[in-house]
Amino acid sequence: MASEDIAKLAESLAKTKVGGGQLSFKGQGLKLNTAEDAEEVIKQIEEFDGLEALRLEGNTVGVEAAKVIAKALEKKPELKRCHWSDMFTGRLRSEIPPALISLGDALITAGAQLVELDLSDNAFGPDGVRGFEALLKSPACYTLQELKLNNCGMGIGGGKILAAALKECHRKSSAQGKPLALKIFVAGRNRLENDGATALAEAFGIIGTLEEVHMPQNGINHPGITALAQAFAINSLLKVINLNDNTFTEKGAVAMAETLKALRQVEVINFGDCLVRSKGALAIADALKEGLHKLKELNLSFCEIKRDAALSVAEAIEDKVELEKLDLNGNCLGEEGCEQLQEILEGFNMATVLGSLSDDEGEEEEEEEEEEEEEEEEEEEEEEEEEQLKERGQGEQDSMTAKIIGAQDSTPAPSPPVDVATFLAFPSPEKLLRLGPKCSVLIAQQTDTSDVEKVVTALLRISSVFKDEAPVKTAVHETTDALMKKAFSSATFNSDAFITRLLIHMGLLKSEEKIKAVPSLYGILMTLNHMVQQDYFPKSLAPVLSAFVTKPNRALDSCSFARHMLLQTLHQL
């Protein structure tokens, strides 16, 4: 390390905060790549007697530096709190698991008994969960009370690994006579979706001691919400439920409302931007009437709730003497409805609890209401179809096994064939895989790459089915490569027009035309992260893409992991 670098490091470490058993390097921007880089940090750790909390947030720790820091932690059995969020900035995803394994093994060796583990804002993906899986299953986590994994990009696979590790920890700790008693669980912005949420719900049901659950922005629909509701009913000490920006619809909202009737300690409910809609809001109003006497905050903003249902919610809070905030902004009350809402609360002497209504969408016309109901029915039918496809797939597999064993001359009915047009019209991961190993060639052949709009549309349809699971991920990447390689290699293809149209469809660039932006940017961002690394991608487009993905945007905020991955890749080009 150069002498000036050592001087900078020494200056940073001079700001290190020590006190109350805590050693903090928080926000110092330390770049710890090698063992030599970490010497001063190690010295501070080794010289700290009775180390109970170590803060490493806002720095960047490489594999070699993690190994030597871990060595120092092996002699710190008193360590209880690991504040290790945002400590792998600029690292490759492949670097993070080995670094976490080294640190975790050190805690196990030391005989530490953790109370809090915070690994939020580390973009480690599903593989990263493997990095601390052994730690979670070890005696070091039998005493864990707070687990924070916000914005880590775990995906469905990571959620399942995490759930299995928590169940194993509970099983082992119970055998020792002291069951895992987790109180706070945080895992927002992780794309857990239904399968990841359902796996975690099973773990929550076994643990039964949760007081706070924060799982916003995870792409969870009503099957996952229903599974969580059933698990929450077992966790009778729950005080905070934050599921903001998932998709309840009526089924999920009704299931959650039933659970709320059984919970007595709830203080904060955040179902904002969850598409609860009117029927769901009425179910929640019924739950409010029956209990929830300790409620302090209720957020049902941006949920497509109409006037009468919103007024029912307001009427239901009459006896909630501890209520401090009611958020019904961004719904469909209309001017008259907003006035009625305020009048009801004034009648209870509770006008001050009502939040702003400045983003009210206005009362819907009868025709719009009918359209909304049709849309809701279609959404639920699509979700049910997906679940049935999964069940049918398993059923067909079981049926085939039985037939092979019992009657080898009988042949099960084949799945209906899928062609390129069907996939592009109604894309799904199952359909892409059923196109077979030649799906990439077929889609590229049947897409007119001289038409920029058709290329953009095809790319968005392909990327919309992206999943972190290997077969789907590989199929999406291969199909994207075949399509875009063909397009960019054509002398008549206009690359600038392509990136412009793509940004418009992503909702990142305004257009005079009325074009509906894609509902989720996660798939296209993850696909672009792969695409920009390929030889066929014109590097001249990278600055344009980077500029628009960097801009503040709500849709991008809800896909922060994918956005971070793409920006990191673009920066390295």
Coordinates of C-alpha atoms in Angstrom, one line a residue:
M1 CA 0.0 0.0 0.0
A2 CA 1.3 3.4 -1.0
S3 CA 2.3 5.8 1.9
E4 CA -0.4 8.3 0.9
D5 CA -3.1 5.5 1.0
I6 CA -1.9 4.5 4.5
A7 CA -2.2 8.1 5.6
K8 CA -5.8 8.3 4.3
L9 CA -6.6 5.1 6.0
A10 CA -5.1 6.3 9.3
E11 CA -7.1 9.5 9.0
S12 CA -10.3 7.5 8.4
L13 CA -9.7 5.3 11.3
A14 CA -9.1 8.3 13.6
K15 CA -12.8 8.9 13.1
T16 CA -13.7 5.4 14.3
K17 CA -16.3 5.5 17.1
V18 CA -15.8 3.4 20.2
G19 CA -18.2 3.1 23.0
G20 CA -20.8 0.9 24.8
G21 CA -19.0 -2.3 23.5
Q22 CA -19.3 -1.0 19.9
L23 CA -16.6 -0.5 17.4
S24 CA -17.8 1.5 14.4
F25 CA -16.2 2.0 11.0
K26 CA -19.6 3.1 9.6
G27 CA -19.5 5.2 6.4
Q28 CA -15.8 5.7 6.2
G29 CA -15.5 4.4 2.6
L30 CA -12.6 2.1 3.4
K31 CA -11.5 0.0 0.4
L32 CA -10.2 -3.2 2.0
N33 CA -8.9 -5.5 -0.7
T34 CA -5.8 -7.2 0.7
A35 CA -4.6 -8.3 4.1
E36 CA -2.4 -5.3 4.2
D37 CA -5.3 -2.9 3.5
A38 CA -7.1 -4.3 6.6
E39 CA -4.1 -4.1 9.0
E40 CA -5.4 -1.0 10.9
V41 CA -8.9 -2.4 11.1
I42 CA -7.7 -5.7 12.5
K43 CA -5.6 -3.8 15.1
Q44 CA -8.6 -1.9 16.3
I45 CA -10.6 -5.1 16.6
E46 CA -7.9 -7.0 18.4
E47 CA -7.3 -4.2 20.9
F48 CA -11.0 -3.8 21.7
D49 CA -11.9 -5.7 24.9
G50 CA -15.5 -6.8 25.3
L51 CA -16.4 -6.2 21.6
E52 CA -20.2 -6.6 21.4
A53 CA -21.1 -4.7 18.2
L54 CA -19.1 -4.3 15.0
R55 CA -20.2 -1.7 12.4
L56 CA -18.7 -2.2 8.9
E57 CA -21.5 -0.4 6.9
G58 CA -20.5 1.9 4.0
N59 CA -17.1 0.3 3.3
T60 CA -16.0 -2.3 0.8
V61 CA -14.5 -5.6 1.9
G62 CA -12.8 -8.0 -0.5
V63 CA -12.2 -11.8 0.0
E64 CA -8.6 -11.5 1.3
A65 CA -9.4 -8.6 3.7
A66 CA -12.5 -10.6 4.9
K67 CA -10.3 -13.6 5.8
V68 CA -7.9 -11.6 8.0
I69 CA -10.7 -9.7 9.7
A70 CA -12.4 -13.0 10.3
K71 CA -9.2 -14.3 12.0
A72 CA -9.3 -11.4 14.4
L73 CA -13.0 -12.1 15.1
E74 CA -12.3 -15.7 16.1
K75 CA -11.2 -14.3 19.5
K76 CA -14.3 -12.2 20.1
P77 CA -16.9 -14.5 21.8
E78 CA -18.7 -11.5 23.2
L79 CA -19.8 -10.2 19.8
K80 CA -23.6 -10.0 19.6
R81 CA -24.4 -7.5 16.9
C82 CA -23.1 -7.5 13.3
H83 CA -24.0 -4.3 11.4
W84 CA -22.7 -5.4 8.1
S85 CA -25.0 -3.7 5.5
D86 CA -23.6 -2.1 2.4
M87 CA -20.1 -3.5 2.9
F88 CA -19.4 -4.9 -0.6
T89 CA -19.8 -1.8 -2.8
G90 CA -18.3 -2.4 -6.2
R91 CA -17.6 -6.1 -5.6
L92 CA -18.4 -8.8 -8.0
R93 CA -21.2 -11.1 -6.9
S94 CA -18.7 -14.0 -6.9
E95 CA -16.6 -12.3 -4.3
I96 CA -19.3 -11.9 -1.7
P97 CA -20.1 -15.6 -0.7
P98 CA -16.5 -16.5 0.2
A99 CA -16.1 -13.3 2.2
L100 CA -19.3 -14.1 4.1
I101 CA -18.3 -17.7 4.7
S102 CA -15.0 -16.5 6.2
L103 CA -16.7 -14.0 8.6
G104 CA -19.5 -16.5 9.5
D105 CA -17.0 -19.3 10.3
A106 CA -15.1 -16.9 12.5
L107 CA -18.2 -16.2 14.6
I108 CA -18.9 -19.9 14.9
T109 CA -15.3 -20.6 16.0
A110 CA -15.4 -17.7 18.5
G111 CA -18.5 -19.2 20.1
A112 CA -20.4 -15.9 19.6
Q113 CA -24.1 -15.7 20.4
L114 CA -25.6 -13.2 18.0
V115 CA -28.6 -11.1 18.7
E116 CA -28.6 -9.0 15.5
L117 CA -27.3 -9.7 12.0
D118 CA -27.8 -7.0 9.4
L119 CA -26.6 -7.8 5.8
S120 CA -28.9 -5.3 4.0
D121 CA -28.0 -3.5 0.8
N122 CA -25.5 -6.1 -0.2
A123 CA -26.3 -7.2 -3.8
F124 CA -25.3 -10.8 -3.3
G125 CA -28.3 -12.5 -5.0
P126 CA -29.3 -16.2 -4.3
D127 CA -25.7 -17.4 -4.1
G128 CA -24.9 -14.9 -1.4
V129 CA -27.4 -16.6 0.9
R130 CA -25.3 -19.7 0.7
G131 CA -22.5 -17.5 2.1
F132 CA -24.2 -17.2 5.5
E133 CA -26.3 -20.3 5.5
A134 CA -23.9 -22.3 7.7
L135 CA -23.8 -19.4 10.2
L136 CA -27.6 -19.3 10.4
K137 CA -27.8 -23.0 11.2
S138 CA -25.0 -22.8 13.8
P139 CA -25.2 -22.2 17.6
A140 CA -24.0 -18.7 16.9
C141 CA -27.5 -17.9 15.7
Y142 CA -29.6 -19.8 18.2
T143 CA -30.0 -16.5 20.1
L144 CA -30.7 -14.4 17.1
Q145 CA -33.5 -11.8 17.6
E146 CA -33.1 -9.5 14.6
L147 CA -32.3 -10.6 11.0
K148 CA -32.1 -7.8 8.4
L149 CA -31.7 -8.6 4.7
N150 CA -33.2 -5.7 2.9
N151 CA -32.4 -5.1 -0.7
C152 CA -30.1 -8.1 -1.3
G153 CA -31.7 -9.5 -4.5
M154 CA -32.2 -13.0 -2.9
G155 CA -34.9 -14.0 -5.4
I156 CA -37.0 -17.1 -5.0
G157 CA -34.0 -19.4 -4.7
G158 CA -32.4 -17.3 -2.0
G159 CA -35.7 -17.1 -0.1
K160 CA -36.0 -20.9 -0.1
I161 CA -32.4 -21.3 1.1
L162 CA -33.0 -18.8 3.9
A163 CA -36.3 -20.4 5.0
A164 CA -34.7 -23.8 5.2
A165 CA -31.8 -22.4 7.2
L166 CA -34.2 -20.7 9.7
K167 CA -36.2 -23.9 10.1
E168 CA -32.9 -25.9 10.7
C169 CA -31.8 -23.3 13.2
H170 CA -35.1 -23.6 15.1
R171 CA -34.9 -27.4 15.1
K172 CA -31.4 -27.5 16.4
S173 CA -31.9 -24.8 19.0
S174 CA -35.1 -26.4 20.2
A175 CA -33.1 -29.7 20.7
Q176 CA -30.8 -27.6 23.0
G177 CA -33.8 -26.5 25.0
K178 CA -33.7 -22.8 23.8
P179 CA -35.7 -22.5 20.6
L180 CA -34.8 -19.7 18.2
A181 CA -36.9 -16.7 19.2
L182 CA -36.6 -14.3 16.2
K183 CA -38.4 -11.0 16.8
I184 CA -37.6 -8.8 13.8
F185 CA -37.4 -10.0 10.2
V186 CA -36.6 -7.5 7.4
A187 CA -36.4 -8.6 3.7
G188 CA -37.8 -5.9 1.5
R189 CA -36.8 -5.5 -2.2
N190 CA -35.7 -9.1 -2.7
R191 CA -38.0 -10.4 -5.5
L192 CA -39.1 -13.3 -3.3
E193 CA -42.4 -13.6 -5.2
N194 CA -45.0 -16.2 -4.2
D195 CA -42.7 -19.2 -3.8
G196 CA -40.1 -17.4 -1.7
A197 CA -42.7 -15.8 0.5
T198 CA -44.5 -19.2 0.9
A199 CA -41.2 -20.9 2.0
L200 CA -40.5 -18.1 4.5
A201 CA -44.1 -18.3 5.8
E202 CA -43.6 -21.9 6.6
A203 CA -40.5 -20.9 8.7
F204 CA -42.4 -18.1 10.4
G205 CA -45.2 -20.5 11.4
I206 CA -42.6 -22.8 13.1
I207 CA -40.8 -19.9 14.8
G208 CA -43.9 -18.2 16.2
T209 CA -42.1 -15.3 18.1
L210 CA -42.0 -12.6 15.4
E211 CA -42.9 -9.0 16.5
E212 CA -42.0 -7.2 13.3
V213 CA -42.1 -8.3 9.6
H214 CA -40.9 -6.0 6.9
M215 CA -41.3 -7.5 3.3
P216 CA -42.1 -4.6 1.0
Q217 CA -41.6 -4.7 -2.8
N218 CA -41.2 -8.4 -3.3
G219 CA -43.6 -9.2 -6.2
I220 CA -45.8 -11.3 -3.9
N221 CA -49.4 -12.0 -5.1
H222 CA -52.4 -13.4 -3.3
P223 CA -51.1 -17.0 -2.9
G224 CA -48.0 -15.8 -1.1
I225 CA -49.9 -13.2 0.9
T226 CA -52.4 -15.9 2.0
A227 CA -49.5 -18.1 3.1
L228 CA -48.0 -15.2 5.1
A229 CA -51.4 -14.4 6.7
Q230 CA -51.7 -17.9 7.9
A231 CA -48.2 -17.8 9.4
F232 CA -48.8 -14.4 11.0
A233 CA -51.8 -15.8 12.9
I234 CA -49.4 -18.1 14.7
N235 CA -47.1 -15.1 15.7
S236 CA -49.4 -13.6 18.3
L237 CA -46.8 -11.0 19.4
L238 CA -46.7 -9.2 16.0
K239 CA -46.6 -5.5 16.3
V240 CA -45.5 -4.3 12.8
I241 CA -46.6 -5.8 9.5
N242 CA -45.1 -4.0 6.5
L243 CA -46.0 -5.6 3.1
N244 CA -46.0 -2.3 1.1
D245 CA -46.0 -2.6 -2.7
N246 CA -47.0 -6.2 -3.1
T247 CA -50.2 -7.3 -4.8
F248 CA -53.0 -8.5 -2.4
T249 CA -56.1 -8.3 -4.6
E250 CA -59.3 -9.3 -2.8
K251 CA -58.2 -12.8 -2.0
G252 CA -55.0 -11.8 -0.3
A253 CA -56.7 -8.9 1.6
V254 CA -59.5 -11.1 2.9
A255 CA -57.0 -13.7 4.2
M256 CA -54.9 -11.0 5.8
A257 CA -58.0 -9.4 7.4
E258 CA -59.0 -12.7 9.0
T259 CA -55.5 -12.9 10.5
L260 CA -55.7 -9.4 11.8
K261 CA -58.9 -10.3 13.8
A262 CA -56.8 -12.8 15.8
L263 CA -53.8 -10.5 16.5
R264 CA -54.0 -8.3 19.6
Q265 CA -50.6 -6.5 19.7
V266 CA -50.5 -4.9 16.2
E267 CA -49.4 -1.3 16.2
V268 CA -48.4 -0.7 12.5
I269 CA -50.1 -2.0 9.4
N270 CA -48.5 -0.9 6.0
F271 CA -50.4 -2.3 3.1
G272 CA -49.8 0.8 0.9
D273 CA -49.6 0.2 -2.9
C274 CA -50.9 -3.3 -2.4
L275 CA -54.0 -3.3 -4.7
V276 CA -56.2 -4.1 -1.7
R277 CA -59.1 -2.6 -3.6
S278 CA -62.6 -1.9 -2.2
K279 CA -63.6 -5.5 -1.2
G280 CA -60.3 -6.0 0.6
A281 CA -60.6 -2.6 2.3
L282 CA -64.1 -3.6 3.6
A283 CA -62.7 -6.9 5.0
I284 CA -59.9 -4.9 6.8
A285 CA -62.6 -2.5 8.1
D286 CA -64.4 -5.5 9.7
A287 CA -61.1 -6.6 11.3
L288 CA -60.7 -3.0 12.7
K289 CA -64.2 -3.1 14.2
E290 CA -63.4 -6.4 16.0
G291 CA -60.1 -5.5 17.5
L292 CA -56.7 -4.0 16.8
H293 CA -57.1 -1.6 19.8
K294 CA -53.3 -0.9 20.0
L295 CA -53.1 0.3 16.3
K296 CA -51.0 3.4 15.8
E297 CA -50.6 3.5 12.0
L298 CA -52.7 2.2 9.1
N299 CA -51.5 2.7 5.5
L300 CA -53.9 1.8 2.7
S301 CA -52.6 4.4 0.2
F302 CA -52.6 3.8 -3.5
C303 CA -54.8 0.7 -3.2
E304 CA -57.6 1.5 -5.8
I305 CA -60.1 1.8 -2.9
K306 CA -63.4 3.6 -3.8
R307 CA -65.3 6.1 -1.7
D308 CA -67.7 3.9 0.2
A309 CA -65.0 1.4 1.2
A310 CA -62.7 4.2 2.3
L311 CA -65.5 5.7 4.4
S312 CA -66.1 2.2 6.0
V313 CA -62.4 2.1 7.0
A314 CA -62.7 5.6 8.6
E315 CA -65.8 4.6 10.5
A316 CA -64.1 1.5 11.8
I317 CA -61.3 3.4 13.6
E318 CA -63.7 5.3 15.9
D319 CA -62.5 3.5 19.1
K320 CA -58.8 3.4 18.1
V321 CA -57.6 5.8 20.8
E322 CA -53.9 5.2 20.1
L323 CA -54.1 5.8 16.3
E324 CA -51.6 8.4 15.2
K325 CA -51.8 8.1 11.4
L326 CA -54.3 7.0 8.8
D327 CA -53.1 7.1 5.1
L328 CA -55.7 6.7 2.4
N329 CA -54.0 8.9 -0.2
G330 CA -53.9 7.9 -3.9
N331 CA -57.3 6.1 -3.8
C332 CA -60.5 6.8 -5.7
L333 CA -62.6 9.0 -3.4
G334 CA -63.3 12.0 -5.4
E335 CA -63.6 15.5 -4.0
E336 CA -66.9 14.8 -2.2
G337 CA -65.5 11.5 -0.8
C338 CA -62.5 13.3 0.6
E339 CA -64.7 15.8 2.3
Q340 CA -66.9 13.1 3.8
L341 CA -63.8 11.2 5.0
Q342 CA -62.6 14.4 6.8
E343 CA -66.1 14.9 8.3
I344 CA -66.3 11.4 9.7
L345 CA -62.9 11.8 11.4
E346 CA -63.8 15.3 12.7
G347 CA -66.8 13.7 14.3
F348 CA -64.5 11.3 16.2
N349 CA -62.1 14.2 17.1
M350 CA -59.5 12.4 15.0
A351 CA -59.1 14.7 12.1
T352 CA -55.4 15.1 12.9
V353 CA -54.6 11.5 12.2
L354 CA -55.6 11.7 8.5
G355 CA -52.7 12.1 6.1
S356 CA -52.7 14.1 2.9
L357 CA -55.2 13.3 0.2
S358 CA -53.4 15.4 -2.5
D359 CA -52.9 12.4 -4.8
D360 CA -56.5 11.2 -4.8
E361 CA -57.4 9.6 -8.2
G362 CA -60.9 11.0 -8.2
E363 CA -64.2 9.0 -8.2
E364 CA -64.4 6.5 -11.0
E365 CA -67.2 6.4 -13.5
E366 CA -69.4 3.3 -13.6
E367 CA -67.8 2.2 -16.9
E368 CA -64.3 2.4 -15.3
E369 CA -65.5 0.4 -12.3
E370 CA -66.7 -2.4 -14.6
E371 CA -63.3 -2.4 -16.4
E372 CA -61.5 -2.5 -13.1
E373 CA -63.6 -5.5 -11.9
E374 CA -62.9 -7.3 -15.2
E375 CA -59.1 -6.5 -14.9
E376 CA -59.2 -7.9 -11.3
E377 CA -60.9 -11.1 -12.4
E378 CA -58.4 -11.5 -15.3
E379 CA -55.4 -11.0 -12.9
E380 CA -56.7 -13.5 -10.5
E381 CA -57.5 -16.0 -13.3
E382 CA -53.9 -15.6 -14.6
E383 CA -52.5 -16.2 -11.1
E384 CA -54.7 -19.2 -10.7
E385 CA -53.6 -20.5 -14.1
E386 CA -49.9 -20.2 -13.1
E387 CA -50.6 -22.1 -9.9
Q388 CA -52.5 -24.8 -11.8
L389 CA -49.8 -25.1 -14.3
K390 CA -47.3 -25.8 -11.5
E391 CA -49.6 -28.3 -9.9
R392 CA -50.4 -29.9 -13.3
G393 CA -46.7 -30.2 -14.0
Q394 CA -46.1 -32.0 -10.8
G395 CA -49.2 -34.1 -11.3
E396 CA -48.2 -35.1 -14.8
Q397 CA -44.7 -36.0 -13.5
D398 CA -46.3 -38.2 -10.8
S399 CA -48.8 -39.7 -13.3
M400 CA -46.0 -40.5 -15.7
T401 CA -44.0 -42.3 -13.0
A402 CA -47.0 -44.3 -12.0
K403 CA -47.7 -45.3 -15.6
I404 CA -44.1 -46.3 -16.3
I405 CA -44.1 -48.5 -13.3
G406 CA -47.6 -50.0 -13.6
A407 CA -48.3 -50.0 -17.4
Q408 CA -45.4 -49.3 -19.6
D409 CA -47.4 -49.6 -22.8
S410 CA -49.7 -46.6 -21.9
T411 CA -48.5 -43.2 -23.0
P412 CA -49.6 -40.0 -21.1
A413 CA -51.2 -37.2 -23.1
P414 CA -48.6 -34.7 -24.2
S415 CA -48.7 -31.1 -23.2
P416 CA -50.3 -28.8 -25.8
P417 CA -47.6 -27.5 -28.3
V418 CA -46.3 -24.0 -28.0
D419 CA -45.2 -21.9 -30.9
V420 CA -43.2 -18.6 -31.0
A421 CA -46.4 -16.5 -31.7
T422 CA -48.1 -18.0 -28.7
F423 CA -45.1 -17.3 -26.4
L424 CA -44.8 -13.7 -27.6
A425 CA -48.5 -13.1 -27.2
F426 CA -48.7 -14.6 -23.7
P427 CA -45.2 -15.0 -22.4
S428 CA -44.4 -17.3 -19.4
P429 CA -41.3 -19.1 -18.3
E430 CA -43.0 -22.5 -18.9
K431 CA -43.9 -21.6 -22.5
L432 CA -40.3 -20.4 -23.2
L433 CA -38.9 -23.7 -21.9
R434 CA -41.5 -25.7 -23.8
L435 CA -40.3 -24.2 -27.1
G436 CA -37.3 -26.4 -26.6
P437 CA -33.6 -26.1 -27.1
K438 CA -34.0 -24.2 -30.4
C439 CA -36.2 -21.5 -28.8
S440 CA -33.5 -18.8 -29.3
V441 CA -33.1 -19.6 -33.0
L442 CA -36.8 -19.8 -33.6
I443 CA -37.6 -16.4 -32.0
A444 CA -34.7 -14.7 -33.8
Q445 CA -35.8 -16.2 -37.1
Q446 CA -39.4 -15.2 -36.7
T447 CA -38.7 -11.6 -35.6
D448 CA -38.4 -8.9 -38.3
T449 CA -35.2 -7.2 -37.1
S450 CA -35.5 -4.5 -39.7
D451 CA -38.4 -3.2 -37.6
V452 CA -37.0 -1.5 -34.4
E453 CA -40.5 -1.6 -32.7
K454 CA -40.8 -5.4 -33.2
V455 CA -37.4 -6.0 -31.8
V456 CA -38.1 -3.9 -28.7
T457 CA -41.4 -5.7 -28.2
A458 CA -39.8 -9.1 -28.6
L459 CA -37.0 -8.3 -26.2
L460 CA -39.5 -7.0 -23.5
R461 CA -41.6 -10.1 -23.9
I462 CA -38.6 -12.4 -23.5
S463 CA -37.2 -10.5 -20.5
S464 CA -40.6 -10.4 -18.8
V465 CA -40.2 -14.1 -17.9
F466 CA -36.8 -13.7 -16.4
K467 CA -36.1 -15.7 -13.2
D468 CA -33.0 -16.4 -11.2
E469 CA -33.6 -20.1 -11.6
A470 CA -31.0 -21.6 -13.9
P471 CA -33.1 -23.1 -16.8
V472 CA -35.2 -20.0 -17.2
K473 CA -32.3 -17.6 -16.8
T474 CA -30.3 -19.5 -19.4
A475 CA -33.1 -19.6 -21.9
V476 CA -33.8 -15.9 -21.5
H477 CA -30.1 -15.1 -22.0
E478 CA -29.7 -17.3 -25.0
T479 CA -32.8 -16.1 -26.7
T480 CA -31.9 -12.5 -26.1
D481 CA -28.4 -13.1 -27.5
A482 CA -29.7 -14.7 -30.7
L483 CA -32.3 -11.9 -31.3
M484 CA -30.0 -8.9 -30.5
K485 CA -27.0 -10.3 -32.2
K486 CA -29.1 -10.7 -35.4
A487 CA -30.5 -7.1 -35.0
F488 CA -27.2 -5.3 -34.2
S489 CA -25.3 -7.1 -36.9
S490 CA -27.8 -5.9 -39.6
A491 CA -26.6 -2.8 -41.6
T492 CA -30.1 -1.4 -41.7
F493 CA -30.8 -1.7 -37.9
N494 CA -30.9 1.7 -36.2
S495 CA -29.3 1.3 -32.7
D496 CA -30.1 4.8 -31.6
A497 CA -33.8 4.4 -32.5
F498 CA -33.7 1.0 -30.6
I499 CA -32.5 2.4 -27.3
T500 CA -34.9 5.3 -27.6
R501 CA -37.9 3.0 -28.1
L502 CA -36.8 0.7 -25.4
L503 CA -36.5 3.6 -22.9
I504 CA -40.0 4.8 -23.8
H505 CA -41.5 1.3 -23.3
M506 CA -39.6 1.1 -19.9
G507 CA -41.3 4.4 -18.9
L508 CA -37.9 6.1 -18.6
L509 CA -38.4 8.5 -21.5
K510 CA -41.5 10.4 -22.4
S511 CA -43.2 10.1 -25.8
E512 CA -46.0 12.0 -27.6
E513 CA -47.6 8.6 -28.3
K514 CA -49.7 6.9 -25.6
I515 CA -47.5 3.9 -24.8
K516 CA -48.2 1.8 -21.7
A517 CA -44.9 1.2 -19.8
V518 CA -44.1 -2.4 -18.9
P519 CA -45.5 -3.3 -15.4
S520 CA -42.2 -4.4 -13.9
L521 CA -38.6 -3.4 -14.9
Y522 CA -36.9 -6.2 -13.1
G523 CA -36.8 -8.7 -16.0
I524 CA -35.6 -6.1 -18.6
L525 CA -33.0 -4.7 -16.2
M526 CA -31.5 -8.1 -15.4
T527 CA -31.6 -9.0 -19.1
L528 CA -29.9 -5.7 -20.0
N529 CA -27.2 -6.5 -17.4
H530 CA -26.4 -9.6 -19.4
M531 CA -26.8 -8.0 -22.8
V532 CA -24.5 -5.0 -22.3
Q533 CA -21.6 -7.4 -21.5
Q534 CA -21.8 -9.1 -24.9
D535 CA -19.6 -8.3 -27.9
Y536 CA -22.6 -7.6 -30.1
F537 CA -23.8 -4.7 -27.9
P538 CA -22.7 -1.3 -29.2
K539 CA -20.7 0.3 -26.4
S540 CA -21.7 3.7 -27.6
L541 CA -25.2 3.0 -26.2
A542 CA -23.9 2.4 -22.6
P543 CA -23.7 6.1 -21.6
V544 CA -27.2 6.8 -22.8
L545 CA -28.6 3.7 -20.9
S546 CA -26.6 4.7 -17.8
A547 CA -27.9 8.2 -17.8
F548 CA -31.6 7.2 -17.9
V549 CA -31.2 4.3 -15.4
T550 CA -29.5 6.7 -12.9
K551 CA -32.4 9.2 -12.9
P552 CA -34.9 9.1 -10.0
N553 CA -37.8 6.9 -11.0
R554 CA -40.4 5.1 -8.9
A555 CA -40.4 2.0 -11.1
L556 CA -36.6 1.8 -10.9
D557 CA -36.7 2.3 -7.1
S558 CA -38.9 -0.8 -6.8
C559 CA -36.2 -2.9 -8.7
S560 CA -33.2 -1.4 -6.8
F561 CA -31.2 -4.6 -6.9
A562 CA -31.5 -5.1 -10.6
R563 CA -30.8 -1.4 -11.2
H564 CA -27.7 -1.5 -9.0
M565 CA -26.4 -4.6 -10.9
L566 CA -26.9 -2.9 -14.3
L567 CA -25.3 0.4 -13.2
Q568 CA -22.3 -1.5 -11.7
T569 CA -21.8 -3.4 -15.0
L570 CA -22.2 -0.3 -17.1
H571 CA -19.6 1.5 -14.9
Q572 CA -17.1 -1.4 -15.5
L573 CA -17.4 -1.3 -19.3

